[in-house]
Amino acid sequence: MAAPAAAAAEAPLIEAVNVSRVLDEAVPVTLVRDIDLAIRPREFVAITGPSGSGKSSLLYLLGLLDLPTTGEVRVLGRPTATISEDERARIRLEGLGFVFQFHFLLPEFTARENVMLPMRALGRLSEAEMRARADEILASLGLAEHAGKRPDQMSGGQRQRVAVARALANDPPVILADEPTGSLDTRSSEQVFAILRALVDERGKTVVAVTHSMELAARMDRRIQIVDGRITADEQTRPAATR
Amino acid sequence: MSLVLDIAFTHVRARARQTLVAIFGVATGVGFSIMMAALMQGSQVDFINKLVDAMPHIAISDERPAPPVQPAERAYDAAAIHGLTPETRRLGIKNPLATMAALETWVPGEIGPGVITRAIIRYAGRDVSVTVNGIDPMREPKISTLATKMRQGSLVSLYRATNAIILGSRLATKIGARIGSTISLTTTTGGQMTAEVVGISHIGVRTADETTAYTLIKTAQILQAQTGIINEIRIRLDDPMIAKDVADRIVRETNYQAVAWMEAQEELLSAFQVRNIIMTTVVGAILLVASFGTYNIISTITHEKARDIAIMKSLGFREVTVRRIFVVEALTIGLVGSVFGCVLGYALCLFLGSFEFEFSAFTDMTRIPLLYSVNHYLIATGVALLSSGIAGYFPARKAARVHPVEIIRGAA
């Protein structure tokens, strides 16, 4: 359970304190309850659990896509409950990258334009700089020759890698992935996993991935298991020394 | 902003056919609004022009607006004198030449003297009450367009006979008189005269053509049995629209009654106001209906693009950015539609203007009066853009509020 000494010294990037999320419906549905969690720099975290256990809900809470009913989520050291929706959007834009089970690229735009979207929303770079940066990210994921293609001209694995490239667009410290390989065949699945692995090991990113595959989870560095909305296990699966 | 434009245009392009239908809707609305406005205002201006041309812009008459203020009233505040009637004095405008000279110094326009008297025309056993206008044929062309409205004869024909008279076209028809007919005139004071018809005028305003006759000033004075009387000074202004102000000033300075043409035609003008309200309502309704099409297409796009919206929001796009995308789409439809609408409107006007009509046997062949004004185009475009913006705003706002999780969860 004890976090590695080096990581423990650094402030957590994402922190959940006593977080519960209850859907306010005719019969209230509790998605997650009493979650205490800290994600530290350069961790590669798997969130696992059976279908409907609340693992995706937890990821959305950590990614500020959803707000907890009680408790608090802190991202990059900032409290997020009391700030405006626009400010939360800003944190997502700059600090968090999302990869979903489906690529969710905008169908009318090319791979390059899709990767440029978050940069343009942020608006810090010139058009030429954004273009260069998008091409660079795509090239680093082995997609150099697909930059000008639209999503429907690419394979599933390629699309998902473009989605990862888009998540990296504004160079966020944290990548949140919801079943990133869930809709891919084995080979593409391996490619995407290798990219995520490299993001942690080589670029020092922090990756939190929801997966139902125990096999995949075992190859990450930390495994958090959710059952019925509660954390039932939180363990290091890879000794810190081997990193 | 270029990001917003990019996405907006992509959406619009992806739905080209529906977008075209929406654009067509706006264009039709704008086009017909412009045509309606040109038609309504055109006919109104045409009518007013006819009216304004046919009569003096300001008519100064010798009627005193009120009994004169008594010396006692001037001296003491408490004094009140009842039962006064306006002075009875010699009719007509005192020293008309001096009055006219005084007015000429500041009134921007032409001034001419006139004599108005009422009489009954008797011809072939028919009696018709008419207003006899004594005019100066040399001066008249400067103060009215009567000279150009002559069906037969001309103003100078009045010099041709001893007692010459010009009849309004409908009046002439009514009594069956023609050029050369000798009619007899009887005034209210018992004066009688026979006169020879030397001309027929046609102004195009029914009441005027039915009840007006023109003679020389001298003839009218003889008819009234008042030598040298001038009881009307008529003014034609360079700009008819300032008639009211000028008339007010004349009342203050001369103490005679001065009636501007718009006062004389108050009821007619208020009828035009009602017509304008109707026009605005109809035009507004056309544009409103057109904006439903825009609302429809934007709603459809936001529905179709719900997933994209959720993605953009999850990536960190702000609500206002998302909203802007769809408002821009709506405005694009509105703008393109307006441009086509302006072209359509102009074409419709040209088309309508190409017809010639004969409204009745009394009128000449006329074209539909149309008024071309940049304002019509600007207003129609403005209203179309505004209604498109509003039509886009509501679905856009709804779309921007979408909770990304709901859609991502639904898609996963």
XYZ file of C-alpha atoms in Angstrom:
655
model
C 0.000 0.000 0.000
C 2.782 2.438 0.875
C 3.635 4.709 -2.010
C 7.237 4.742 -3.124
C 9.342 7.174 -1.138
C 10.273 9.292 -4.136
C 6.684 9.711 -5.251
C 5.400 10.322 -1.752
C 7.606 13.352 -1.445
C 5.933 15.003 -4.435
C 2.552 16.641 -4.146
C -0.268 14.603 -5.662
C -1.505 15.721 -9.098
C -5.014 14.561 -8.424
C -6.438 14.019 -5.019
C -9.852 12.752 -4.020
C -10.957 13.334 -0.439
C -13.945 11.421 0.813
C -15.651 11.650 -2.574
C -19.143 10.285 -3.177
C -21.325 10.710 -6.209
C -25.048 10.056 -5.991
C -27.313 10.429 -9.007
C -30.331 12.411 -7.969
C -33.077 10.300 -9.478
C -36.375 8.911 -8.276
C -34.392 6.197 -6.591
C -30.982 7.746 -5.810
C -28.149 5.759 -7.367
C -24.765 5.846 -5.703
C -22.012 5.654 -8.327
C -19.024 5.908 -6.015
C -18.770 6.402 -2.289
C -16.158 7.475 0.241
C -13.258 7.541 -2.187
C -9.907 8.702 -0.825
C -7.220 8.656 -3.447
C -4.032 10.433 -4.457
C -2.445 10.211 -7.896
C 1.197 11.253 -7.874
C 3.531 12.260 -10.690
C 4.724 9.553 -13.064
C 2.304 6.940 -11.805
C 0.694 4.493 -14.226
C -2.557 3.647 -12.529
C -5.130 1.068 -13.531
C -8.651 1.397 -12.216
C -10.318 -1.988 -12.483
C -13.542 -3.535 -11.438
C -16.570 -5.343 -12.786
C -19.063 -3.654 -15.121
C -21.106 -1.037 -13.362
C -18.791 -0.919 -10.397
C -18.255 2.809 -10.818
C -14.744 2.813 -12.238
C -15.603 5.091 -15.149
C -17.599 7.347 -12.849
C -14.547 7.687 -10.661
C -12.420 8.611 -13.673
C -14.916 11.299 -14.730
C -14.825 12.717 -11.215
C -11.032 12.778 -11.228
C -11.154 14.429 -14.658
C -13.628 17.111 -13.585
C -16.154 15.917 -16.144
C -18.485 15.282 -13.254
C -18.833 16.843 -9.840
C -18.939 14.864 -6.584
C -22.078 15.022 -4.479
C -19.947 15.195 -1.359
C -16.225 15.329 -0.811
C -13.648 17.145 -2.848
C -11.420 16.569 -5.862
C -8.222 18.584 -6.094
C -6.444 18.752 -9.415
C -2.894 20.118 -9.654
C -3.279 21.306 -6.082
C -6.365 23.385 -6.814
C -9.777 22.849 -5.249
C -12.373 22.364 -7.964
C -15.750 22.404 -6.242
C -16.091 26.145 -5.788
C -14.746 27.339 -9.135
C -16.812 28.042 -12.235
C -17.485 25.596 -15.034
C -15.260 27.687 -17.298
C -12.360 27.410 -14.874
C -12.822 23.659 -14.665
C -12.840 23.582 -18.457
C -9.566 25.492 -18.387
C -8.002 22.943 -16.032
C -9.132 20.132 -18.327
C -7.744 21.963 -21.321
C -4.306 22.587 -19.864
C -3.786 19.961 -17.204
C -5.642 16.846 -18.275
C -5.731 14.794 -21.442
C -8.598 12.436 -22.154
C -8.689 9.221 -24.140
C -11.984 7.376 -24.361
C -12.961 3.874 -25.399
C -13.989 5.269 -28.762
C -11.716 7.672 -30.508
C -14.272 10.496 -30.487
C -12.445 12.457 -33.131
C -14.396 15.112 -34.988
C -15.256 13.312 -38.231
C -14.982 16.328 -40.545
C -11.434 17.193 -39.553
C -8.122 15.581 -40.401
C -5.940 13.910 -37.801
C -3.752 16.995 -37.652
C -6.727 19.323 -37.236
C -8.147 17.092 -34.512
C -4.875 17.248 -32.618
C -4.805 20.998 -33.068
C -8.284 21.471 -31.588
C -7.229 21.710 -27.925
C -4.308 23.958 -28.872
C -6.624 26.284 -30.743
C -9.057 26.319 -27.836
C -6.138 27.357 -25.625
C -4.899 29.815 -28.206
C -1.329 30.207 -27.049
C 0.484 29.236 -30.223
C 0.399 30.649 -33.695
C -1.284 28.628 -36.429
C 2.095 27.515 -37.802
C 3.405 26.546 -34.379
C 0.278 24.524 -33.650
C 0.561 22.748 -36.964
C 4.209 21.928 -36.353
C 3.489 20.703 -32.858
C 0.559 18.549 -34.010
C 2.735 16.958 -36.691
C 5.482 16.359 -34.155
C 3.136 14.612 -31.726
C 1.596 12.532 -34.505
C 5.067 11.552 -35.734
C 6.119 10.526 -32.240
C 3.168 8.129 -32.200
C 4.070 6.728 -35.612
C 1.308 8.552 -37.467
C 3.392 10.966 -39.519
C 1.942 9.850 -42.841
C -1.658 9.942 -41.569
C -1.665 13.570 -40.443
C -3.727 14.698 -43.401
C -6.292 11.901 -43.262
C -9.742 12.130 -41.846
C -10.823 9.632 -39.163
C -12.876 7.535 -41.576
C -9.779 6.972 -43.698
C -7.869 5.369 -40.816
C -7.993 2.072 -38.964
C -9.342 1.750 -35.442
C -5.885 1.574 -33.929
C -4.693 4.593 -35.866
C -7.720 6.594 -34.794
C -7.147 5.725 -31.170
C -3.533 6.818 -31.455
C -4.684 10.112 -32.947
C -6.962 10.422 -29.919
C -3.924 9.932 -27.675
C -2.071 12.561 -29.693
C -4.989 14.934 -29.158
C -4.864 14.249 -25.412
C -1.192 15.268 -25.502
C -1.821 18.439 -27.505
C -1.430 20.938 -24.689
C 1.240 18.830 -22.942
C -0.845 18.060 -19.843
C 0.869 16.312 -16.906
C -1.979 13.808 -16.584
C -3.638 11.541 -19.146
C -6.957 10.000 -18.179
C -8.030 7.030 -20.267
C -11.378 5.257 -20.187
C -10.970 1.754 -21.608
C -8.460 3.073 -24.153
C -8.006 -0.340 -25.738
C -11.549 -1.545 -25.175
C -12.631 -1.354 -28.788
C -9.360 -2.427 -30.425
C -7.982 -5.690 -31.707
C -5.020 -7.267 -29.943
C -2.334 -5.771 -32.119
C -3.665 -2.191 -32.008
C -4.361 -2.689 -28.363
C -0.699 -3.494 -27.758
C 0.415 -0.458 -29.730
C -1.773 1.907 -27.726
C -0.695 0.320 -24.458
C 2.943 0.660 -25.434
C 2.386 4.346 -26.129
C 0.807 4.884 -22.732
C 3.661 2.981 -21.129
C 6.194 5.156 -22.930
C 4.371 8.328 -21.873
C 4.976 7.373 -18.265
C 8.474 5.959 -18.571
C 9.953 8.306 -21.153
C 7.988 11.530 -20.953
C 7.250 11.493 -17.236
C 3.498 11.726 -17.691
C 0.994 10.363 -15.258
C -1.542 7.988 -16.772
C -4.741 6.814 -15.130
C -6.549 4.179 -17.177
C -9.824 2.454 -16.529
C -9.793 -1.127 -17.763
C -11.748 -4.252 -17.138
C -8.809 -6.377 -18.275
C -6.877 -7.789 -15.302
C -4.124 -8.819 -17.658
C -3.620 -5.217 -18.807
C -3.941 -3.864 -15.280
C -1.222 -6.202 -14.113
C 1.196 -4.552 -16.529
C 0.641 -1.105 -15.085
C 2.347 0.164 -11.943
C -0.547 0.532 -9.582
C -3.919 -1.117 -9.481
C -7.000 0.342 -7.829
C -9.946 -1.990 -7.676
C -13.473 -0.677 -7.418
C -16.435 -2.790 -6.411
C -19.859 -1.262 -5.882
C -18.383 2.210 -5.877
C -15.812 1.562 -3.169
C -12.087 1.000 -3.372
C -11.501 -2.582 -2.378
C -7.820 -2.805 -3.263
C -5.028 -0.337 -4.036
C -1.698 -1.950 -4.683
C 1.626 -1.386 -6.406
C 1.914 -4.074 -9.057
C 5.378 -3.167 -10.168
C 8.154 -2.498 -7.637
C 9.408 1.032 -7.775
C 12.968 -0.195 -8.195
C 12.292 -1.641 -11.652
C 11.054 1.687 -13.072
C -12.608 32.776 -33.191
C -11.209 31.158 -36.307
C -11.682 27.849 -34.521
C -15.347 28.630 -34.043
C -15.698 29.644 -37.698
C -13.897 26.524 -38.841
C -16.153 24.154 -36.959
C -19.252 26.145 -37.809
C -18.549 26.123 -41.550
C -17.720 22.444 -41.428
C -21.113 21.711 -39.912
C -22.909 23.899 -42.393
C -21.075 22.303 -45.292
C -21.832 18.797 -44.043
C -25.532 19.626 -44.114
C -25.516 21.437 -47.411
C -29.021 20.583 -48.548
C -30.808 21.424 -45.321
C -28.717 24.539 -45.015
C -29.732 25.571 -48.509
C -33.383 25.110 -47.612
C -32.918 27.304 -44.556
C -31.055 29.887 -46.620
C -33.820 29.770 -49.191
C -36.343 30.380 -46.416
C -34.506 33.440 -45.174
C -33.949 34.679 -48.721
C -37.644 34.371 -49.545
C -38.545 36.186 -46.359
C -36.099 38.998 -46.961
C -36.967 39.238 -50.660
C -40.693 39.498 -50.174
C -40.271 41.868 -47.249
C -38.289 44.192 -49.457
C -40.862 43.933 -52.207
C -43.692 44.591 -49.755
C -41.933 47.580 -48.309
C -41.176 49.006 -51.753
C -44.766 48.506 -52.791
C -46.401 49.895 -49.677
C -44.128 52.873 -49.325
C -44.079 53.428 -53.060
C -47.836 53.665 -53.309
C -47.948 55.850 -50.242
C -45.323 58.274 -51.507
C -46.977 58.268 -54.908
C -50.292 59.163 -53.364
C -48.845 61.848 -51.137
C -46.957 63.309 -54.069
C -50.137 63.516 -56.084
C -51.845 65.135 -53.160
C -49.034 67.498 -52.338
C -48.586 68.459 -55.945
C -52.227 69.143 -56.496
C -52.632 71.534 -53.619
C -50.498 74.259 -52.098
C -48.159 73.069 -49.375
C -49.427 75.848 -47.188
C -52.609 77.802 -47.625
C -52.913 81.077 -45.747
C -56.484 82.218 -45.392
C -58.186 85.185 -43.848
C -59.981 83.289 -41.133
C -58.905 84.543 -37.754
C -58.179 81.697 -35.363
C -59.767 83.494 -32.363
C -61.381 86.766 -31.363
C -58.724 89.427 -30.798
C -57.457 89.999 -27.267
C -59.224 92.962 -25.695
C -57.276 95.887 -24.199
C -58.746 95.203 -20.756
C -57.480 91.648 -20.879
C -54.064 92.870 -21.850
C -53.949 95.331 -18.949
C -55.446 93.256 -16.155
C -54.868 89.610 -15.420
C -58.248 89.237 -13.756
C -60.220 90.642 -16.661
C -62.318 88.143 -18.584
C -64.645 89.121 -21.344
C -67.262 86.688 -22.574
C -69.424 86.573 -25.586
C -66.896 87.943 -28.056
C -67.093 86.947 -31.686
C -64.268 87.386 -34.159
C -64.344 90.835 -35.722
C -66.513 91.338 -38.696
C -64.495 93.272 -41.164
C -63.827 93.348 -44.811
C -63.049 89.862 -45.989
C -59.701 88.875 -47.390
C -56.095 89.340 -46.445
C -55.209 92.892 -45.602
C -52.669 94.404 -47.902
C -51.852 91.096 -49.617
C -48.891 92.439 -51.543
C -47.131 93.610 -48.383
C -47.888 90.336 -46.614
C -46.545 88.350 -49.531
C -43.457 90.499 -49.729
C -42.843 89.932 -46.018
C -43.200 86.187 -46.406
C -41.000 86.098 -49.469
C -38.062 87.266 -47.365
C -37.864 84.043 -45.397
C -40.135 81.310 -46.744
C -38.101 78.802 -48.775
C -40.347 78.395 -51.763
C -42.735 80.156 -54.118
C -45.668 82.280 -53.055
C -48.751 83.161 -55.023
C -52.061 84.920 -54.396
C -55.425 83.316 -54.867
C -59.114 83.842 -54.390
C -61.297 81.045 -53.173
C -64.991 81.250 -53.399
C -67.819 78.793 -53.386
C -70.384 78.710 -56.086
C -72.991 76.519 -57.668
C -72.459 75.593 -61.272
C -75.553 75.204 -63.308
C -75.422 73.549 -66.697
C -78.006 71.636 -68.643
C -80.303 71.577 -65.671
C -77.775 70.177 -63.233
C -76.601 72.008 -60.103
C -73.253 71.174 -58.620
C -71.577 72.966 -55.735
C -67.945 73.767 -56.497
C -64.959 75.575 -55.112
C -63.791 78.234 -57.528
C -60.097 78.979 -57.339
C -58.981 82.292 -58.715
C -55.438 81.821 -59.959
C -52.740 83.682 -61.807
C -51.890 81.552 -64.875
C -48.362 82.976 -64.989
C -47.623 82.290 -61.385
C -49.517 79.043 -60.939
C -46.921 76.728 -62.526
C -44.504 77.789 -59.779
C -46.813 76.960 -56.912
C -48.603 73.846 -58.173
C -48.401 71.235 -60.885
C -51.818 72.166 -62.180
C -50.318 73.335 -65.466
C -49.055 69.828 -66.165
C -52.373 68.238 -65.234
C -54.404 69.742 -67.991
C -56.392 67.264 -70.038
C -57.596 69.824 -72.481
C -56.669 73.447 -72.928
C -54.054 75.125 -70.780
C -53.868 77.660 -67.980
C -53.319 80.548 -70.359
C -56.576 79.627 -72.097
C -58.141 81.528 -69.194
C -57.235 84.731 -70.972
C -59.153 83.666 -74.031
C -62.682 84.521 -73.038
C -64.157 87.237 -70.869
C -65.225 84.857 -68.150
C -63.198 81.745 -68.786
C -63.236 78.711 -66.495
C -61.353 75.419 -66.216
C -63.271 72.465 -64.792
C -62.039 69.387 -62.967
C -62.335 66.290 -65.141
C -64.953 64.511 -63.052
C -66.889 67.691 -62.574
C -67.010 68.218 -66.323
C -68.208 64.685 -66.871
C -70.797 65.032 -64.140
C -72.493 68.030 -65.626
C -71.769 67.037 -69.194
C -69.852 70.217 -70.028
C -67.181 70.369 -72.718
C -64.773 72.927 -74.023
C -66.798 75.810 -75.311
C -69.856 75.083 -73.149
C -71.252 78.106 -71.404
C -72.128 77.453 -67.786
C -73.684 79.685 -65.219
C -72.299 80.304 -61.719
C -74.234 81.406 -58.677
C -72.557 82.419 -55.424
C -73.890 82.201 -51.890
C -74.263 85.948 -51.800
C -76.440 85.928 -54.868
C -73.875 86.970 -57.441
C -74.356 85.472 -60.888
C -72.097 85.037 -63.861
C -71.871 83.010 -67.019
C -68.572 81.545 -67.984
C -67.098 79.643 -70.895
C -65.310 76.356 -70.315
C -61.804 76.645 -71.776
C -60.035 73.687 -70.214
C -60.333 70.402 -68.321
C -57.899 69.570 -65.541
C -57.180 66.158 -64.110
C -55.236 65.928 -60.877
C -55.977 62.300 -60.108
C -57.479 62.859 -56.673
C -61.162 62.201 -56.937
C -62.490 64.791 -54.500
C -60.432 67.516 -56.149
C -61.421 66.594 -59.680
C -65.079 66.459 -58.734
C -65.457 69.798 -56.992
C -62.845 72.222 -58.259
C -62.917 74.853 -60.955
C -60.307 77.474 -61.851
C -60.712 81.020 -63.103
C -58.561 84.139 -63.261
C -58.180 85.977 -59.971
C -60.052 88.891 -61.466
C -62.978 86.671 -62.499
C -63.221 85.208 -59.016
C -63.137 88.648 -57.473
C -65.994 89.757 -59.700
C -67.891 86.599 -58.813
C -67.498 87.419 -55.135
C -68.352 91.036 -55.779
C -65.266 92.117 -53.894
C -62.849 94.087 -56.018
C -59.219 93.542 -55.303
C -59.821 90.860 -52.679
C -57.201 88.190 -52.051
C -58.386 85.633 -49.506
C -55.743 82.980 -49.941
C -51.989 83.079 -50.208
C -50.603 79.828 -51.462
C -47.101 78.586 -50.871
C -45.160 75.852 -52.524
C -42.121 74.896 -50.495
C -38.878 73.483 -51.799
C -39.226 70.747 -49.185
C -42.876 69.827 -48.534
C -41.971 68.055 -45.303
C -41.227 71.294 -43.450
C -44.671 72.689 -44.234
C -45.866 72.253 -40.680
C -43.076 74.342 -39.165
C -43.358 77.039 -41.756
C -47.125 77.192 -41.298
C -46.712 77.585 -37.544
C -44.331 80.465 -38.042
C -46.658 82.146 -40.495
C -49.496 81.985 -37.963
C -47.258 83.620 -35.360
C -46.075 86.380 -37.665
C -49.202 87.280 -39.642
C -51.964 86.210 -37.309
C -53.758 84.660 -40.276
C -54.658 81.026 -40.435
C -52.048 78.930 -42.231
C -52.772 75.291 -42.923
C -50.006 72.914 -43.961
C -50.933 70.155 -46.369
C -50.382 67.502 -43.738
C -52.868 69.165 -41.448
C -55.381 69.430 -44.219
C -54.959 65.708 -44.865
C -54.642 64.525 -41.288
C -57.101 61.665 -41.612
C -55.472 60.364 -44.715
C -52.051 60.425 -43.113
C -53.288 58.622 -40.037
C -54.757 55.995 -42.343
C -51.259 55.616 -43.768
C -49.946 55.102 -40.282
C -52.339 52.232 -39.770
C -51.221 50.843 -43.098
C -47.601 51.065 -42.004
C -48.353 49.143 -38.836
C -50.031 46.443 -40.888
C -47.066 46.335 -43.235
C -44.565 46.068 -40.410
C -46.566 43.264 -38.845
C -46.817 41.296 -42.067
C -43.149 41.791 -42.922
C -42.178 40.847 -39.379
C -44.281 37.685 -39.620
C -42.642 36.704 -42.919
C -39.184 37.079 -41.428
C -40.248 35.267 -38.275
C -41.478 32.309 -40.274
C -38.196 32.293 -42.149
C -36.305 32.150 -38.873
C -38.192 28.986 -37.929
C -36.302 27.283 -40.719
C -33.051 28.472 -39.238
C -34.101 27.295 -35.798
C -34.925 23.932 -37.280
C -31.597 23.385 -38.982
C -29.565 24.545 -35.984
C -31.582 22.275 -33.713
C -30.973 19.382 -36.056
C -27.253 20.073 -36.213
C -26.932 20.346 -32.451
C -28.735 17.041 -32.092
C -26.569 15.394 -34.677
C -23.428 16.848 -33.210
C -24.295 16.146 -29.580
C -21.388 13.720 -29.354
C -18.946 16.200 -30.852
C -20.171 18.839 -28.450
C -19.609 16.486 -25.531
C -16.115 15.750 -26.794
C -15.249 19.381 -27.236
C -16.498 20.132 -23.769
C -14.574 17.245 -22.248
C -11.439 18.478 -23.980
C -11.902 21.761 -22.197
C -13.895 23.944 -24.615
C -15.837 26.580 -22.769
C -19.623 26.768 -23.024
C -19.456 30.134 -24.713
C -17.195 28.711 -27.418
C -19.613 25.884 -28.140
C -22.533 28.276 -28.132
C -20.750 30.598 -30.506
C -20.223 27.790 -33.009
C -23.944 27.313 -33.480
C -24.832 30.980 -33.332
C -22.242 31.567 -36.046
C -23.880 28.819 -38.099
C -27.258 30.482 -37.712
C -25.826 33.880 -38.577
C -24.140 32.422 -41.633
C -27.489 31.134 -42.830
C -29.042 34.479 -42.016
C -26.344 36.426 -43.813
C -26.210 34.314 -46.958
C -30.010 34.223 -46.989
C -30.148 38.004 -46.658
C -27.741 38.535 -49.525
C -29.814 36.303 -51.795
C -32.940 37.912 -50.358
C -31.753 41.390 -51.301
C -31.106 40.223 -54.843
C -34.498 38.510 -54.929
C -36.219 41.574 -53.510
C -34.636 43.817 -56.117
C -35.589 41.377 -58.860
C -39.178 41.239 -57.622
C -39.359 45.014 -57.597
C -38.046 45.202 -61.152
C -40.532 42.543 -62.177
C -43.485 44.339 -60.590
C -42.309 47.645 -61.953
C -42.332 46.268 -65.484
C -46.123 46.007 -65.596
C -48.369 48.746 -66.902
C -51.905 49.090 -65.634
C -54.938 51.056 -66.517
C -56.815 51.483 -63.271
C -59.826 53.243 -64.723
C -60.842 55.225 -67.718
C -60.044 58.421 -65.853
C -56.431 57.686 -65.153
C -53.509 57.385 -67.473
C -51.617 54.165 -67.890
C -49.537 53.754 -64.784
C -46.882 51.463 -63.470
C -47.123 50.105 -59.952
C -45.519 52.796 -57.827
C -42.445 51.373 -56.117
C -40.031 53.064 -53.806
C -36.435 51.904 -53.925
C -34.696 52.614 -50.648
C -31.466 51.260 -49.209
C -33.207 51.327 -45.844
C -35.570 48.536 -46.875
C -32.622 46.310 -47.657
C -30.753 47.236 -44.499
C -33.752 46.760 -42.257
C -34.788 43.443 -43.820
C -31.204 42.187 -43.557
C -30.914 43.428 -39.997
C -34.145 41.788 -38.916
C -33.213 38.561 -40.720
C -29.820 38.469 -39.019
C -31.320 39.250 -35.655
C -34.006 36.592 -35.926
C -31.459 34.072 -37.222
C -29.180 34.869 -34.308
C -32.018 34.352 -31.861
C -33.180 31.217 -33.667
C -29.651 29.848 -33.374
C -29.058 31.017 -29.843
C -31.631 28.848 -28.128
C -30.579 25.483 -29.528
C -26.964 26.612 -29.122
C -27.475 27.388 -25.475
C -29.150 24.066 -24.924
C -26.360 22.267 -26.741
C -23.622 24.089 -24.839
C -25.169 23.038 -21.550
C -24.953 19.370 -22.409
C -23.231 17.391 -19.721
C -20.385 15.583 -21.484
C -20.539 12.566 -19.190
C -24.122 11.762 -20.133
C -23.248 11.496 -23.798
C -19.878 9.822 -23.406
C -21.436 7.262 -21.115
C -24.257 6.734 -23.589
C -21.834 6.212 -26.460
C -19.526 3.881 -24.553
